[in-house]
PDB file of C-alpha atoms (C1' of nucleotides) in Angstrom:
ATOM      1  CA  MET A   1      -7.398  -4.664 -42.234  1.00 71.00           C
ATOM      2  CA  ALA A   2      -5.486  -7.337 -41.378  1.00 83.00           C
ATOM      3  CA  ASP A   3      -2.979  -4.136 -41.853  1.00 84.00           C
ATOM      4  CA  ASP A   4      -2.865  -3.216 -37.966  1.00 81.00           C
ATOM      5  CA  LEU A   5      -1.158  -6.564 -37.172  1.00 89.00           C
ATOM      6  CA  ARG A   6       1.914  -5.197 -39.340  1.00 88.00           C
ATOM      7  CA  ARG A   7       1.399  -1.357 -37.902  1.00 89.00           C
ATOM      8  CA  ASN A   8       1.910  -3.072 -34.501  1.00 91.00           C
ATOM      9  CA  MET A   9       5.016  -5.357 -35.359  1.00 92.00           C
ATOM     10  CA  ALA A  10       8.042  -4.126 -32.551  1.00 89.00           C
ATOM     11  CA  LEU A  11      11.019  -3.284 -35.505  1.00 92.00           C
ATOM     12  CA  PHE A  12      12.486  -1.046 -34.198  1.00 94.00           C
ATOM     13  CA  PRO A  13      14.988   0.120 -31.853  1.00 97.00           C
ATOM     14  CA  ILE A  14      15.103   2.932 -30.568  1.00 98.00           C
ATOM     15  CA  GLY A  15      18.453   4.683 -32.380  1.00 98.00           C
ATOM     16  CA  ILE A  16      16.554   4.009 -35.559  1.00 97.00           C
ATOM     17  CA  VAL A  17      13.424   5.263 -33.696  1.00 98.00           C
ATOM     18  CA  MET A  18      14.964   8.290 -32.783  1.00 98.00           C
ATOM     19  CA  LYS A  19      16.169   9.288 -36.905  1.00 97.00           C
ATOM     20  CA  LEU A  20      12.952   8.682 -37.335  1.00 97.00           C
ATOM     21  CA  THR A  21      11.043  11.322 -34.903  1.00 97.00           C
ATOM     22  CA  ASP A  22      14.316  13.720 -34.462  1.00 97.00           C
ATOM     23  CA  LEU A  23      13.475  12.841 -30.735  1.00 97.00           C
ATOM     24  CA  THR A  24      16.311  12.512 -27.947  1.00 98.00           C
ATOM     25  CA  ALA A  25      16.517   8.477 -26.231  1.00 98.00           C
ATOM     26  CA  ARG A  26      15.190  11.075 -23.274  1.00 97.00           C
ATOM     27  CA  GLN A  27      12.499  11.753 -25.369  1.00 97.00           C
ATOM     28  CA  ILE A  28      11.053   8.478 -25.940  1.00 98.00           C
ATOM     29  CA  ARG A  29      11.515   7.103 -22.891  1.00 98.00           C
ATOM     30  CA  TYR A  30      10.384   9.898 -20.504  1.00 97.00           C
ATOM     31  CA  TYR A  31       7.082   9.816 -23.195  1.00 97.00           C
ATOM     32  CA  GLU A  32       6.955   6.277 -22.164  1.00 97.00           C
ATOM     33  CA  GLN A  33       7.642   6.771 -18.731  1.00 96.00           C
ATOM     34  CA  HIS A  34       4.171   8.594 -18.997  1.00 95.00           C
ATOM     35  CA  GLU A  35       2.349   6.021 -20.787  1.00 94.00           C
ATOM     36  CA  LEU A  36       2.167   7.976 -23.508  1.00 95.00           C
ATOM     37  CA  ILE A  37       4.096   4.886 -25.286  1.00 95.00           C
ATOM     38  CA  VAL A  38       4.382   0.878 -24.683  1.00 95.00           C
ATOM     39  CA  PRO A  39       6.747   0.045 -26.778  1.00 96.00           C
ATOM     40  CA  ALA A  40       7.487  -3.343 -26.772  1.00 96.00           C
ATOM     41  CA  ARG A  41      10.860  -5.248 -25.149  1.00 97.00           C
ATOM     42  CA  THR A  42      12.912  -7.311 -25.912  1.00 96.00           C
ATOM     43  CA  SER A  43      14.290 -10.444 -23.892  1.00 96.00           C
ATOM     44  CA  GLY A  44      17.770  -8.525 -22.938  1.00 96.00           C
ATOM     45  CA  ASN A  45      15.251  -6.001 -22.046  1.00 97.00           C
ATOM     46  CA  GLN A  46      15.981  -3.430 -25.306  1.00 97.00           C
ATOM     47  CA  ARG A  47      12.799  -2.256 -26.718  1.00 98.00           C
ATOM     48  CA  LEU A  48      11.717  -2.694 -29.543  1.00 97.00           C
ATOM     49  CA  PHE A  49       9.008   0.244 -32.657  1.00 97.00           C
ATOM     50  CA  SER A  50       6.445  -1.089 -34.161  1.00 95.00           C
ATOM     51  CA  PHE A  51       5.488   1.566 -37.377  1.00 94.00           C
ATOM     52  CA  ASN A  52       1.735   2.987 -34.393  1.00 93.00           C
ATOM     53  CA  ASP A  53       4.583   3.398 -31.527  1.00 95.00           C
ATOM     54  CA  VAL A  54       6.568   5.129 -34.319  1.00 96.00           C
ATOM     55  CA  GLU A  55       3.453   6.811 -35.674  1.00 94.00           C
ATOM     56  CA  ARG A  56       2.129   9.126 -31.308  1.00 94.00           C
ATOM     57  CA  LEU A  57       5.683   9.324 -30.735  1.00 96.00           C
ATOM     58  CA  LEU A  58       5.724  11.082 -34.388  1.00 95.00           C
ATOM     59  CA  GLU A  59       1.923  12.760 -32.730  1.00 92.00           C
ATOM     60  CA  ILE A  60       2.924  13.667 -29.298  1.00 94.00           C
ATOM     61  CA  LYS A  61       6.373  15.532 -31.358  1.00 94.00           C
ATOM     62  CA  SER A  62       3.647  17.838 -32.976  1.00 91.00           C
ATOM     63  CA  LEU A  63       1.746  18.799 -29.693  1.00 88.00           C
ATOM     64  CA  ILE A  64       4.845  19.351 -27.788  1.00 90.00           C
ATOM     65  CA  GLU A  65       6.195  21.827 -31.190  1.00 87.00           C
ATOM     66  CA  LYS A  66       2.541  23.578 -30.330  1.00 80.00           C
ATOM     67  CA  GLY A  67       3.540  24.320 -26.446  1.00 80.00           C
ATOM     68  CA  VAL A  68       0.759  21.348 -24.741  1.00 84.00           C
ATOM     69  CA  ASN A  69       2.737  20.286 -22.478  1.00 83.00           C
ATOM     70  CA  ILE A  70       2.553  16.243 -20.683  1.00 89.00           C
ATOM     71  CA  ALA A  71      -0.292  16.495 -19.597  1.00 86.00           C
ATOM     72  CA  GLY A  72      -2.515  18.110 -21.791  1.00 84.00           C
ATOM     73  CA  ILE A  73      -1.142  15.769 -23.828  1.00 88.00           C
ATOM     74  CA  LYS A  74      -2.195  12.707 -22.069  1.00 87.00           C
ATOM     75  CA  GLN A  75      -5.770  14.691 -22.375  1.00 80.00           C
ATOM     76  CA  VAL A  76      -6.163  14.144 -25.877  1.00 76.00           C
ATOM     77  CA  MET A  77      -4.773  11.638 -27.428  1.00 83.00           C
ATOM     78  CA  ASN A  78      -5.670   8.189 -27.010  1.00 76.00           C
ATOM     79  CA  PRO A  79      -4.887   6.622 -24.227  1.00 76.00           C
ATOM     80  CA  VAL A  80      -2.623   3.050 -24.956  1.00 70.00           C
ATOM     81  CA  SER A  81      -4.663   0.959 -24.157  1.00 67.00           C
ATOM     82  CA  LYS A  82      -4.671  -2.850 -23.508  1.00 57.00           C
ATOM     83  CA  GLU A  83      -1.167  -4.017 -25.843  1.00 51.00           C
ATOM     84  CA  SER A  84      -2.588  -1.237 -29.410  1.00 50.00           C
ATOM     85  CA  GLU A  85      -3.168  -4.770 -30.530  1.00 51.00           C
ATOM     86  CA  GLU A  86      -6.284  -4.016 -29.038  1.00 52.00           C
ATOM     87  CA  ALA A  87      -7.343  -0.389 -30.389  1.00 50.00           C
ATOM     88  CA  THR A  88      -6.981  -2.324 -33.169  1.00 51.00           C
ATOM     89  CA  VAL A  89     -10.045  -4.544 -33.301  1.00 54.00           C
ATOM     90  CA  VAL A  90     -12.358  -1.594 -33.460  1.00 55.00           C
ATOM     91  CA  SER A  91     -13.958  -0.351 -35.573  1.00 63.00           C
ATOM     92  CA  GLU A  92     -12.587   1.645 -38.119  1.00 68.00           C
ATOM     93  CA  GLN A  93     -15.801   4.321 -37.589  1.00 72.00           C
ATOM     94  CA  SER A  94     -14.082   4.498 -33.959  1.00 73.00           C
ATOM     95  CA  GLU A  95     -10.993   5.264 -35.285  1.00 72.00           C
ATOM     96  CA  VAL A  96     -12.367   7.983 -37.307  1.00 76.00           C
ATOM     97  CA  LYS A  97     -14.305   9.470 -33.965  1.00 81.00           C
ATOM     98  CA  ARG A  98     -11.608   9.821 -31.721  1.00 76.00           C
ATOM     99  CA  ARG A  99      -9.494  11.691 -33.876  1.00 75.00           C
ATOM    100  CA  GLU A 100     -12.221  14.251 -34.387  1.00 79.00           C
ATOM    101  CA  LEU A 101     -13.124  14.167 -30.251  1.00 74.00           C
ATOM    102  CA  SER A 102      -8.990  14.863 -29.929  1.00 74.00           C
ATOM    103  CA  ASP A 103      -9.532  18.203 -31.639  1.00 75.00           C
ATOM    104  CA  THR A 104     -12.660  18.978 -30.350  1.00 77.00           C
ATOM    105  CA  GLN A 105     -10.751  17.683 -26.523  1.00 75.00           C
ATOM    106  CA  LEU A 106      -7.210  19.719 -27.393  1.00 77.00           C
ATOM    107  CA  HIS A 107     -10.093  23.247 -28.160  1.00 79.00           C
ATOM    108  CA  ARG A 108     -11.590  22.519 -24.860  1.00 75.00           C
ATOM    109  CA  LEU A 109      -9.143  22.146 -23.525  1.00 75.00           C
ATOM    110  CA  LEU A 110      -7.114  25.206 -24.322  1.00 74.00           C
ATOM    111  CA  LYS A 111      -9.877  27.102 -23.907  1.00 72.00           C
ATOM    112  CA  GLN A 112     -10.273  26.106 -20.317  1.00 68.00           C
ATOM    113  CA  GLN A 113      -5.939  25.931 -19.513  1.00 65.00           C
ATOM    114  CA  LEU A 114      -6.989  29.783 -21.229  1.00 65.00           C
ATOM    115  CA  MET A 115      -9.292  30.578 -18.496  1.00 61.00           C
ATOM    116  CA  GLU A 116      -7.847  28.931 -14.963  1.00 56.00           C
ATOM    117  CA  LYS A 117      -4.806  30.054 -15.951  1.00 54.00           C
ATOM    118  CA  ARG A 118      -3.521  31.880 -12.317  1.00 54.00           C
ATOM    119  CA  PRO A 119      -0.290  34.301 -12.056  1.00 52.00           C
ATOM    120  CA  GLY A 120       2.833  32.436 -11.159  1.00 51.00           C
ATOM    121  CA  LYS A 121       1.472  28.449 -11.570  1.00 53.00           C
ATOM    122  CA  ALA A 122       2.872  27.249 -15.132  1.00 54.00           C
ATOM    123  CA  SER A 123       0.319  26.432 -16.939  1.00 57.00           C
ATOM    124  CA  MET A 124      -0.243  22.635 -19.021  1.00 56.00           C
ATOM    125  CA  ILE A 125      -0.196  24.999 -22.307  1.00 53.00           C
ATOM    126  CA  GLN A 126       2.078  27.515 -23.108  1.00 57.00           C
ATOM    127  CA  GLY A 127       1.700  27.993 -26.270  1.00 51.00           C
ATOM    128  CA  GLN A 128      -1.407  30.623 -27.478  1.00 47.00           C
ATOM    129  CA  LEU A 129      -4.283  30.448 -30.033  1.00 44.00           C
ATOM    130  CA  SER A 130      -2.224  31.104 -33.202  1.00 44.00           C
ATOM    131  CA  ARG A 131      -0.073  27.615 -33.156  1.00 50.00           C
ATOM    132  CA  PHE A 132      -3.772  26.199 -32.494  1.00 49.00           C
ATOM    133  CA  TYR A 133      -5.210  27.220 -35.116  1.00 47.00           C
ATOM    134  CA  ASN A 134      -1.984  26.585 -37.955  1.00 46.00           C
ATOM    135  CA  LYS A 135      -1.180  23.361 -36.597  1.00 48.00           C
ATOM    136  CA  ASN A 136      -0.127  19.557 -38.456  1.00 45.00           C
TER     137      ASN A 136
ATOM    138  C1'  DA B   1      28.725  -0.285 -31.378  1.00 82.77           C
ATOM    139  C1'  DT B   2      24.324   0.377 -28.654  1.00 82.77           C
ATOM    140  C1'  DT B   3      21.246   0.607 -25.309  1.00 82.77           C
ATOM    141  C1'  DC B   4      18.124   0.997 -20.595  1.00 82.77           C
ATOM    142  C1'  DT B   5      17.926   3.308 -15.404  1.00 82.77           C
ATOM    143  C1'  DG B   6      18.942   6.523 -12.329  1.00 82.77           C
ATOM    144  C1'  DA B   7      20.617  10.638 -10.759  1.00 82.77           C
ATOM    145  C1'  DC B   8      21.941  15.975 -10.689  1.00 82.77           C
ATOM    146  C1'  DA B   9      27.835  20.143 -10.355  1.00 82.77           C
TER     147       DA B   9
ATOM    148  C1'  DT C   1      15.762  17.084 -21.183  1.00 82.77           C
ATOM    149  C1'  DG C   2      20.640  17.582 -21.074  1.00 82.77           C
ATOM    150  C1'  DT C   3      23.771  14.229 -19.427  1.00 82.77           C
ATOM    151  C1'  DC C   4      27.579  11.492 -16.931  1.00 82.77           C
ATOM    152  C1'  DA C   5      27.498   6.527 -14.210  1.00 82.77           C
ATOM    153  C1'  DG C   6      27.819   1.620 -15.289  1.00 82.77           C
ATOM    154  C1'  DG C   7      25.859  -2.742 -15.785  1.00 82.77           C
ATOM    155  C1'  DA C   8      24.077  -5.545 -20.200  1.00 82.77           C
TER     156       DA C   8
END
DNA sequence: ATTCTGACA
DNA sequence: TGTCAGGA
């Protein structure tokens, strides 16, 4: 359990994260603007990512590929409370619950989006149901 | 050599 | 999202 201490320590610069996640610096910075990730900064204002940040980015990437946009991801993903170090204090159970909840929320969100889908207006979810079922 | 922010022919 | 500028 002193594990996430390591998972949360800021280690790599954006360049490495780009290779690790196959995301562009543009995307990574964009997701940060939308508070999907909160990487640490060096004294020189350079971003430093932790393993947790990379994991989140991979999750985000996965959702993006499923056709979920930022708005949808914000609702499905656990907001980065305090500094990811906070989540470190919660029990392993709540960790599991959060995942289950996320899935439920995704399902609800998808249904919700499909319903209120009005012509002309861009929907939050662009993918179809099929995409949702063969997830991960 | 890398990364950062802001902006858009 | 890509990409270029101008600075650190």
